[in-house]
């Protein structure tokens, strides 16, 4: 298929581009490079890159038509939870309004298949663990709300125009491509694993653990980490599902196993062979003790089977990237 990947210069999108190429699909990337990396698309992945906002209707329409696009994988968004609280308009404009423009143009051009990056943040503080797709969705920040709004728009576009979608609610994306040439390089970085690896590499003084008295086995927060390659694989399965006439649906994407902050830190020490300072700090407001998703539905419906489930693999791939691709990106 001919697939347009929005946000393909970013962390998860770049891995999906690689897998699409490997499976014989033809790919073009649209990214405004607000966070993504030009060299990843042009030098590492070597696919056409259009540097444009996804909300730019005229240009997106030209691209869809000129490139004969058949489906869209929509990764582009702003994803800094804290910033979304202080600058909500920025999040609703970029994540909701611009997505609406993209969807309108897709409809006009007859491109009626989309895979959307939603998030576990749409659940807010979960009513039960593991979280399943029918659990109530009450986001506690504008980032989560912006994604939930897009989920509703997708439902409505399907009902009105027959636009078919697969919406994946990811838990914590982690790890990197096993070759070490694709991975996570956010600036500013807010994700736990890259921050820990910065500490292991001596680029941060310490790593802070927020809260040690939660009702979890070791008192620290537990999160569900999913290898980025397993997320990319799910996208390929989602595409196949829609191509075969599958109905629109929502799926959690997590590995179903939680790891505590201290477990992740210990694994970072093991894979890096480095010791670093760990500082204890007060709880952060709005941090639920445990966020773990059930991925039973995606396993059942899409026959998705994560290949990189164990924490050691996730951390060693992330550490490999840290020294190879990420170091190169920074020079
Ligand atoms: N990383 C995670 O753990 C995680 C978890 C849940 C959901 N998600 C979602 O997955 C998607 C990808 O996340 P990521 O970690 O790869 O983020 P990322 O920031 O690395 O990638 C997003 C890309 O989108 C681009 N972009 C943003 N706004 C744009 C716009 N208006 N027009 C064109 N390009 C634009 C950025 O330049 C960037 O390259 C996002 O939608 C995010 O909300 C990520």
Short mmCIF file of C-alpha atoms and ligand atoms in Angstrom, two decimals:
data_model
loop_
_atom_site.label_atom_id
_atom_site.label_comp_id
_atom_site.label_asym_id
_atom_site.label_seq_id
_atom_site.Cartn_x
_atom_site.Cartn_y
_atom_site.Cartn_z
CA UNK A 1 0.00 0.00 0.00
CA UNK A 2 0.99 3.61 -0.33
CA UNK A 3 1.01 5.00 3.20
CA UNK A 4 1.41 8.54 4.49
CA UNK A 5 3.02 8.60 7.94
CA UNK A 6 2.50 11.81 9.91
CA UNK A 7 5.15 12.37 12.58
CA UNK A 8 7.44 9.89 10.81
CA UNK A 9 10.48 11.91 11.88
CA UNK A 10 9.62 11.25 15.52
CA UNK A 11 10.28 8.34 17.85
CA UNK A 12 7.49 5.85 17.22
CA UNK A 13 6.64 6.98 13.69
CA UNK A 14 10.20 6.36 12.46
CA UNK A 15 10.03 2.73 13.63
CA UNK A 16 6.71 2.25 11.83
CA UNK A 17 8.23 3.69 8.64
CA UNK A 18 11.07 1.15 8.83
CA UNK A 19 8.68 -1.75 9.26
CA UNK A 20 6.39 -0.54 6.46
CA UNK A 21 9.41 -0.42 4.14
CA UNK A 22 10.53 -3.88 5.21
CA UNK A 23 7.07 -5.30 4.45
CA UNK A 24 7.05 -3.83 0.95
CA UNK A 25 4.83 -0.79 1.47
CA UNK A 26 5.61 2.54 -0.08
CA UNK A 27 5.94 5.39 2.44
CA UNK A 28 5.99 9.17 2.51
CA UNK A 29 6.46 11.17 5.70
CA UNK A 30 4.79 14.43 6.70
CA UNK A 31 6.42 16.12 9.68
CA UNK A 32 6.84 19.78 10.61
CA UNK A 33 10.05 18.89 12.51
CA UNK A 34 8.81 20.67 15.64
CA UNK A 35 10.24 17.66 17.48
CA UNK A 36 11.29 15.18 14.80
CA UNK A 37 14.68 14.73 13.18
CA UNK A 38 15.20 15.44 9.50
CA UNK A 39 18.28 13.21 9.21
CA UNK A 40 16.34 10.18 10.51
CA UNK A 41 13.95 10.40 7.56
CA UNK A 42 16.34 11.57 4.86
CA UNK A 43 19.56 9.72 5.76
CA UNK A 44 18.55 6.76 7.93
CA UNK A 45 15.15 5.78 6.50
CA UNK A 46 15.61 7.39 3.08
CA UNK A 47 11.97 8.10 2.32
CA UNK A 48 10.39 11.29 0.94
CA UNK A 49 9.82 13.91 3.64
CA UNK A 50 7.33 16.76 3.36
CA UNK A 51 8.05 19.40 5.97
CA UNK A 52 4.55 20.72 6.57
CA UNK A 53 1.89 20.97 9.28
CA UNK A 54 -0.69 18.22 9.08
CA UNK A 55 -3.31 20.96 9.46
CA UNK A 56 -2.25 22.64 6.21
CA UNK A 57 -5.20 21.53 4.10
CA UNK A 58 -3.96 22.73 0.75
CA UNK A 59 -0.54 21.12 0.99
CA UNK A 60 -1.81 17.89 2.53
CA UNK A 61 -4.40 17.60 -0.22
CA UNK A 62 -1.67 18.00 -2.85
CA UNK A 63 0.44 15.32 -1.18
CA UNK A 64 -2.45 12.84 -0.86
CA UNK A 65 -3.31 13.27 -4.52
CA UNK A 66 0.19 13.47 -5.97
CA UNK A 67 1.41 10.44 -4.01
CA UNK A 68 -1.78 8.36 -4.50
CA UNK A 69 -2.02 7.72 -0.77
CA UNK A 70 -4.27 4.83 0.29
CA UNK A 71 -3.94 4.96 4.08
CA UNK A 72 -2.58 7.23 6.81
CA UNK A 73 -0.69 6.38 9.98
CA UNK A 74 -1.16 9.42 12.18
CA UNK A 75 1.56 9.76 14.82
CA UNK A 76 2.04 13.53 14.83
CA UNK A 77 1.00 15.32 18.02
CA UNK A 78 2.39 17.27 20.93
CA UNK A 79 2.79 14.90 23.85
CA UNK A 80 4.18 16.77 26.86
CA UNK A 81 1.62 16.25 29.61
CA UNK A 82 2.90 19.09 31.85
CA UNK A 83 3.00 21.58 29.01
CA UNK A 84 -0.54 20.63 28.04
CA UNK A 85 -1.69 21.75 31.50
CA UNK A 86 -0.02 25.16 31.22
CA UNK A 87 -0.68 25.66 27.47
CA UNK A 88 -3.92 23.79 26.70
CA UNK A 89 -4.74 25.85 23.59
CA UNK A 90 -1.50 24.72 21.97
CA UNK A 91 -2.56 21.08 22.48
CA UNK A 92 -6.12 21.44 21.29
CA UNK A 93 -4.95 23.37 18.21
CA UNK A 94 -2.20 20.93 17.24
CA UNK A 95 -3.69 17.63 18.29
CA UNK A 96 -7.39 18.24 17.64
CA UNK A 97 -7.83 21.09 15.14
CA UNK A 98 -4.96 20.01 12.91
CA UNK A 99 -6.13 16.40 13.02
CA UNK A 100 -9.61 17.53 12.03
CA UNK A 101 -8.12 19.34 9.02
CA UNK A 102 -6.20 16.20 8.08
CA UNK A 103 -9.33 14.06 8.33
CA UNK A 104 -11.37 16.51 6.26
CA UNK A 105 -8.81 16.47 3.49
CA UNK A 106 -8.56 12.68 3.65
CA UNK A 107 -12.31 12.49 3.20
CA UNK A 108 -12.23 14.89 0.27
CA UNK A 109 -9.54 12.79 -1.39
CA UNK A 110 -11.26 9.48 -0.67
CA UNK A 111 -8.51 8.25 1.67
CA UNK A 112 -10.67 6.35 4.14
CA UNK A 113 -8.24 4.35 6.29
CA UNK A 114 -6.36 5.72 9.28
CA UNK A 115 -4.35 4.29 12.16
CA UNK A 116 -4.31 6.73 15.05
CA UNK A 117 -1.91 7.07 18.02
CA UNK A 118 -4.09 7.43 21.08
CA UNK A 119 -2.89 6.98 24.63
CA UNK A 120 -3.56 5.41 28.00
CA UNK A 121 -3.77 9.04 29.23
CA UNK A 122 -7.37 9.00 27.94
CA UNK A 123 -8.25 6.80 30.94
CA UNK A 124 -7.01 9.27 33.56
CA UNK A 125 -6.90 7.64 36.98
CA UNK A 126 -8.09 4.14 36.13
CA UNK A 127 -11.06 2.59 37.85
CA UNK A 128 -9.48 -0.86 37.64
CA UNK A 129 -6.18 -2.60 36.81
CA UNK A 130 -5.43 -3.95 34.28
CA UNK A 131 -7.16 -1.27 32.24
CA UNK A 132 -9.32 -2.63 29.43
CA UNK A 133 -10.80 -0.79 26.46
CA UNK A 134 -14.26 -0.46 27.95
CA UNK A 135 -12.96 1.13 31.17
CA UNK A 136 -14.28 4.69 31.69
CA UNK A 137 -12.21 7.42 30.01
CA UNK A 138 -11.78 10.52 32.17
CA UNK A 139 -8.51 12.17 31.19
CA UNK A 140 -6.89 14.35 33.85
CA UNK A 141 -4.90 16.64 31.55
CA UNK A 142 -5.48 18.46 28.21
CA UNK A 143 -3.09 16.10 26.40
CA UNK A 144 -5.29 13.10 27.30
CA UNK A 145 -8.44 15.11 26.51
CA UNK A 146 -7.10 16.09 23.09
CA UNK A 147 -6.59 12.43 22.21
CA UNK A 148 -10.03 11.46 23.52
CA UNK A 149 -11.60 14.20 21.38
CA UNK A 150 -9.91 12.78 18.30
CA UNK A 151 -11.24 9.33 19.19
CA UNK A 152 -14.75 10.81 19.18
CA UNK A 153 -14.14 12.59 15.85
CA UNK A 154 -12.96 9.28 14.36
CA UNK A 155 -16.17 7.55 15.50
CA UNK A 156 -18.23 10.32 13.91
CA UNK A 157 -16.25 10.29 10.65
CA UNK A 158 -16.77 6.56 10.39
CA UNK A 159 -20.52 6.90 11.00
CA UNK A 160 -20.93 9.79 8.54
CA UNK A 161 -18.35 9.09 5.84
CA UNK A 162 -17.30 5.46 6.27
CA UNK A 163 -13.75 6.40 7.25
CA UNK A 164 -12.31 3.28 8.91
CA UNK A 165 -9.91 3.61 11.78
CA UNK A 166 -7.82 1.66 14.22
CA UNK A 167 -6.97 3.67 17.30
CA UNK A 168 -4.18 2.32 19.50
CA UNK A 169 -4.03 3.50 23.09
CA UNK A 170 -0.36 3.07 23.88
CA UNK A 171 1.04 2.71 27.33
CA UNK A 172 4.71 3.74 27.78
CA UNK A 173 6.65 3.38 24.55
CA UNK A 174 10.21 2.32 25.27
CA UNK A 175 13.29 0.69 23.75
CA UNK A 176 14.75 1.29 20.32
CA UNK A 177 15.40 -0.45 17.02
CA UNK A 178 17.73 -3.42 17.65
CA UNK A 179 20.16 -2.04 15.02
CA UNK A 180 20.65 1.05 17.18
CA UNK A 181 19.98 3.54 14.38
CA UNK A 182 16.44 4.55 15.42
CA UNK A 183 15.28 5.45 18.91
CA UNK A 184 14.00 8.04 21.31
CA UNK A 185 15.49 11.55 21.24
CA UNK A 186 13.02 14.02 22.65
CA UNK A 187 13.95 17.54 23.64
CA UNK A 188 12.98 18.30 26.32
CA UNK A 189 13.05 14.70 27.53
CA UNK A 190 10.37 13.78 30.05
CA UNK A 191 10.30 9.99 29.73
CA UNK A 192 11.74 7.90 32.52
CA UNK A 193 13.99 5.51 30.59
CA UNK A 194 15.99 8.11 28.59
CA UNK A 195 16.35 10.17 31.75
CA UNK A 196 17.73 7.16 33.61
CA UNK A 197 20.13 6.44 30.75
CA UNK A 198 21.32 10.06 30.91
CA UNK A 199 22.14 9.43 34.57
CA UNK A 200 23.92 6.17 33.67
CA UNK A 201 25.96 8.02 31.03
CA UNK A 202 26.94 10.68 33.58
CA UNK A 203 24.94 13.39 31.80
CA UNK A 204 22.59 13.93 34.72
CA UNK A 205 23.64 14.31 38.30
CA UNK A 206 21.00 11.87 39.51
CA UNK A 207 17.64 10.30 38.80
CA UNK A 208 14.72 11.33 40.97
CA UNK A 209 12.16 8.82 42.21
CA UNK A 210 8.87 10.60 42.94
CA UNK A 211 7.19 8.82 45.84
CA UNK A 212 8.29 5.67 47.68
CA UNK A 213 5.19 4.92 49.70
CA UNK A 214 2.67 3.88 47.09
CA UNK A 215 0.75 0.66 47.56
CA UNK A 216 3.00 -1.24 45.18
CA UNK A 217 5.47 -4.06 45.92
CA UNK A 218 8.47 -1.73 46.36
CA UNK A 219 6.54 1.50 47.06
CA UNK A 220 7.36 3.17 43.71
CA UNK A 221 5.01 3.74 40.77
CA UNK A 222 4.39 0.86 38.39
CA UNK A 223 4.04 1.47 34.64
CA UNK A 224 3.50 -0.69 31.56
CA UNK A 225 6.45 -0.39 29.15
CA UNK A 226 5.99 -1.56 25.60
CA UNK A 227 8.85 -1.98 23.15
CA UNK A 228 8.58 0.47 20.26
CA UNK A 229 9.10 -2.38 17.78
CA UNK A 230 6.02 -4.11 19.17
CA UNK A 231 4.04 -0.90 18.70
CA UNK A 232 5.24 -0.67 15.09
CA UNK A 233 4.25 -4.30 14.51
CA UNK A 234 0.74 -3.60 15.81
CA UNK A 235 0.44 -0.77 13.28
CA UNK A 236 1.26 -3.13 10.45
CA UNK A 237 -1.38 -5.56 11.70
CA UNK A 238 -3.87 -2.69 12.02
CA UNK A 239 -3.23 -1.69 8.43
CA UNK A 240 -3.71 -5.24 7.22
CA UNK A 241 -6.91 -5.49 9.27
CA UNK A 242 -8.37 -2.36 7.65
CA UNK A 243 -7.22 -3.45 4.18
CA UNK A 244 -9.15 -6.68 4.72
CA UNK A 245 -12.34 -4.80 5.58
CA UNK A 246 -12.01 -4.78 9.39
CA UNK A 247 -14.40 -2.54 11.31
CA UNK A 248 -13.17 0.52 13.17
CA UNK A 249 -11.96 -0.20 16.69
CA UNK A 250 -9.90 0.85 19.70
CA UNK A 251 -7.10 -1.28 21.16
CA UNK A 252 -4.83 -0.92 24.15
CA UNK A 253 -1.18 -1.48 23.39
CA UNK A 254 0.79 -2.42 26.43
CA UNK A 255 2.70 -5.51 27.34
CA UNK A 256 0.38 -6.22 30.22
CA UNK A 257 3.19 -6.35 32.75
CA UNK A 258 4.09 -3.50 35.01
CA UNK A 259 7.56 -2.56 36.16
CA UNK A 260 8.28 -0.25 39.07
CA UNK A 261 10.53 2.78 38.83
CA UNK A 262 13.10 1.01 41.01
CA UNK A 263 13.01 -2.10 38.81
CA UNK A 264 13.69 0.05 35.74
CA UNK A 265 16.58 1.77 37.52
CA UNK A 266 18.11 -1.56 38.58
CA UNK A 267 17.83 -2.86 35.00
CA UNK A 268 19.52 0.30 33.69
CA UNK A 269 22.41 -0.35 36.06
CA UNK A 270 22.61 -3.95 34.88
CA UNK A 271 22.59 -3.30 31.12
CA UNK A 272 24.88 -0.27 31.31
CA UNK A 273 27.23 -1.63 33.96
CA UNK A 274 27.16 1.88 35.51
CA UNK A 275 26.33 3.06 38.99
CA UNK A 276 24.55 6.40 39.41
CA UNK A 277 22.88 8.45 42.09
CA UNK A 278 19.20 7.80 42.84
CA UNK A 279 17.45 10.56 44.84
CA UNK A 280 14.14 10.14 46.60
CA UNK A 281 11.60 12.95 46.11
CA UNK A 282 7.99 13.65 47.10
CA UNK A 283 5.06 12.23 45.12
CA UNK A 284 3.94 14.22 42.08
CA UNK A 285 0.32 15.23 41.95
CA UNK A 286 -1.79 13.18 39.56
CA UNK A 287 0.57 10.18 39.36
CA UNK A 288 -1.57 7.03 39.77
CA UNK A 289 0.29 4.25 41.66
CA UNK A 290 -0.21 1.65 38.91
CA UNK A 291 -0.95 2.03 35.19
CA UNK A 292 -1.02 -1.32 33.46
CA UNK A 293 -3.14 -2.16 30.45
CA UNK A 294 -4.78 -5.34 29.33
CA UNK A 295 -3.78 -6.11 25.77
CA UNK A 296 -6.07 -9.17 25.48
CA UNK A 297 -8.20 -7.51 22.80
CA UNK A 298 -5.38 -6.64 20.41
CA UNK A 299 -3.90 -10.12 20.87
CA UNK A 300 -7.24 -11.70 20.10
CA UNK A 301 -8.52 -9.50 17.26
CA UNK A 302 -5.29 -8.58 15.48
CA UNK A 303 -3.28 -11.66 16.55
CA UNK A 304 -0.63 -9.27 17.91
CA UNK A 305 2.11 -10.97 19.89
CA UNK A 306 4.78 -8.81 21.44
CA UNK A 307 8.27 -10.07 20.62
CA UNK A 308 10.28 -7.82 22.93
CA UNK A 309 8.42 -8.07 26.21
CA UNK A 310 11.15 -8.36 28.73
CA UNK A 311 12.54 -5.32 30.46
CA UNK A 312 16.15 -6.34 29.87
CA UNK A 313 15.62 -6.33 26.08
CA UNK A 314 13.81 -2.97 26.22
CA UNK A 315 16.62 -1.43 28.28
CA UNK A 316 19.51 -2.95 26.36
CA UNK A 317 18.08 -1.75 23.02
CA UNK A 318 17.59 1.72 24.52
CA UNK A 319 21.20 1.73 25.80
CA UNK A 320 22.52 0.53 22.43
CA UNK A 321 20.68 3.40 20.69
CA UNK A 322 21.96 5.85 23.29
CA UNK A 323 25.53 5.15 22.20
CA UNK A 324 24.99 4.65 18.50
CA UNK A 325 22.16 6.59 16.79
CA UNK A 326 21.43 9.13 19.51
CA UNK A 327 25.06 10.09 19.95
CA UNK A 328 25.33 10.56 16.18
CA UNK A 329 22.16 12.67 16.10
CA UNK A 330 23.65 15.02 18.68
CA UNK A 331 26.96 15.59 16.85
N1 LIG B 1 5.97 7.99 23.46
C1 LIG B 1 4.99 7.44 24.19
O1 LIG B 1 5.24 6.77 25.20
C2 LIG B 1 3.54 7.61 23.76
C3 LIG B 1 2.54 7.04 24.58
C4 LIG B 1 1.20 7.18 24.17
C5 LIG B 1 0.89 7.84 22.99
N2 LIG B 1 1.88 8.39 22.24
C6 LIG B 1 1.52 9.09 20.99
O2 LIG B 1 2.27 8.54 19.93
C7 LIG B 1 2.57 9.53 18.95
C8 LIG B 1 4.05 9.53 18.66
O3 LIG B 1 4.76 9.80 19.87
P1 LIG B 1 6.34 9.98 19.88
O4 LIG B 1 6.82 9.64 21.24
O5 LIG B 1 6.91 9.30 18.70
O6 LIG B 1 6.45 11.57 19.70
P2 LIG B 1 7.50 12.43 18.87
O7 LIG B 1 7.42 13.83 19.39
O8 LIG B 1 8.83 11.76 18.84
O9 LIG B 1 6.89 12.39 17.39
C9 LIG B 1 5.83 13.21 16.99
C10 LIG B 1 6.23 13.84 15.66
O10 LIG B 1 5.15 14.65 15.19
C11 LIG B 1 5.66 15.87 14.64
N3 LIG B 1 4.58 16.84 14.71
C12 LIG B 1 3.96 17.33 15.82
N4 LIG B 1 2.97 18.16 15.48
C13 LIG B 1 2.93 18.19 14.12
C14 LIG B 1 2.10 18.85 13.16
N5 LIG B 1 1.12 19.66 13.53
N6 LIG B 1 2.35 18.64 11.84
C15 LIG B 1 3.35 17.83 11.44
N7 LIG B 1 4.17 17.17 12.30
C16 LIG B 1 3.95 17.37 13.63
C17 LIG B 1 6.89 16.17 15.49
O11 LIG B 1 7.83 16.99 14.82
C18 LIG B 1 7.43 14.76 15.77
O12 LIG B 1 8.38 14.38 14.79
C19 LIG B 1 2.01 10.84 19.50
O13 LIG B 1 0.76 11.07 18.92
C20 LIG B 1 1.87 10.57 20.99
O14 LIG B 1 0.84 11.35 21.56
C21 LIG B 1 3.20 8.29 22.60
#
